[in-house]
Short mmCIF file of C-alpha atoms in Angstrom, two decimals:
data_model
loop_
_atom_site.label_atom_id
_atom_site.label_comp_id
_atom_site.label_asym_id
_atom_site.label_seq_id
_atom_site.Cartn_x
_atom_site.Cartn_y
_atom_site.Cartn_z
CA MET A 1 7.57 4.36 -2.01
CA HIS A 2 7.08 5.65 -5.54
CA ILE A 3 6.43 9.41 -5.64
CA ARG A 4 4.14 10.40 -8.53
CA SER A 5 4.18 14.15 -7.93
CA MET A 6 4.94 16.79 -5.33
CA GLY A 7 2.57 19.65 -4.70
CA SER A 8 2.92 22.87 -2.81
CA MET A 9 5.77 23.45 -0.36
CA SER A 10 5.57 26.03 2.40
CA ASP A 11 8.69 27.44 4.04
CA MET A 12 6.57 29.18 6.68
CA LYS A 13 4.59 26.10 7.74
CA MET A 14 7.45 23.71 6.92
CA ASP A 15 5.15 21.29 5.12
CA TYR A 16 4.55 19.88 1.65
CA SER A 17 2.15 17.60 -0.19
CA LEU A 18 2.82 14.65 -2.46
CA ASP A 19 1.03 11.91 -4.37
CA CYS A 20 2.67 8.52 -4.03
CA TYR A 21 2.31 4.76 -4.23
CA PHE A 22 3.19 3.13 -0.91
CA ARG A 23 4.38 -0.40 -1.61
CA GLN A 24 5.03 -3.17 0.88
CA LYS A 25 6.32 -6.72 0.55
CA TRP A 26 6.29 -9.48 3.18
CA LYS A 27 6.03 -13.25 3.47
CA ASP A 28 3.02 -14.92 5.10
CA THR A 29 3.56 -18.69 5.22
CA GLN A 30 -0.14 -19.23 5.98
CA LEU A 31 -0.89 -18.13 2.40
CA ARG A 32 1.34 -20.76 0.76
CA CYS A 33 -0.53 -22.78 -1.83
CA ASP A 34 0.36 -24.98 -4.81
CA ALA A 35 -2.80 -24.10 -6.73
CA SER A 36 -3.83 -20.65 -7.89
CA PHE A 37 -6.44 -18.82 -5.80
CA GLN A 38 -9.91 -18.66 -7.26
CA SER A 39 -11.09 -15.85 -5.02
CA LEU A 40 -9.45 -14.03 -2.13
CA ASN A 41 -10.66 -10.97 -0.26
CA MET A 42 -7.71 -8.58 0.18
CA TYR A 43 -9.50 -6.78 3.02
CA LYS A 44 -9.41 -9.91 5.20
CA ILE A 45 -5.67 -10.55 4.83
CA TRP A 46 -3.33 -9.29 7.55
CA LYS A 47 -1.31 -6.24 6.52
CA PRO A 48 1.42 -4.44 8.49
CA ASP A 49 0.23 -1.38 10.39
CA ALA A 50 2.43 1.21 8.66
CA PHE A 51 2.40 4.92 9.45
CA PHE A 52 4.29 8.07 8.53
CA HIS A 53 6.02 9.61 11.53
CA ASN A 54 5.16 13.33 12.04
CA SER A 55 2.51 13.31 9.31
CA GLN A 56 0.08 16.23 9.48
CA GLY A 57 -2.57 14.44 7.44
CA SER A 58 -3.16 11.88 4.73
CA TYR A 59 -5.91 10.23 2.72
CA ILE A 60 -6.34 7.21 0.46
CA HIS A 61 -6.94 7.98 -3.20
CA THR A 62 -10.48 6.72 -3.94
CA ILE A 63 -11.59 8.32 -7.21
CA THR A 64 -14.03 5.84 -8.82
CA ARG A 65 -12.66 3.14 -6.48
CA ALA A 66 -9.78 2.50 -4.10
CA ASN A 67 -6.35 2.30 -5.74
CA LYS A 68 -5.11 -0.88 -4.08
CA PHE A 69 -3.28 -3.84 -5.56
CA MET A 70 -2.30 -7.13 -3.94
CA ARG A 71 -0.42 -10.08 -5.42
CA ILE A 72 0.33 -13.33 -3.59
CA ASP A 73 2.62 -15.96 -5.05
CA LYS A 74 2.55 -19.68 -4.21
CA THR A 75 5.30 -19.34 -1.57
CA GLY A 76 3.22 -16.84 0.45
CA GLN A 77 5.12 -13.75 -0.70
CA VAL A 78 2.68 -10.81 -0.56
CA TYR A 79 3.10 -7.62 -2.60
CA TYR A 80 0.75 -4.78 -1.64
CA SER A 81 0.51 -1.34 -3.25
CA LEU A 82 -1.67 1.56 -2.15
CA ARG A 83 -2.02 5.04 -3.64
#
């Protein structure tokens, strides 16, 4: 996780807000390929179901468009970043 900024903190409510990039890396052998991909839909690729324990709320940053990035190398190593 890369924290971009931290917002308000409340001692009374015991909560805070932050803006971050949540990054994940895993290997999916089904995506191994010797040639480069021409086109691949990132929304159809399996991604781990990650969650933040005891979170009060969250949202995905979508100003102009979703801030998502995915890179897949020829060995099937997947790098996924979400703001």
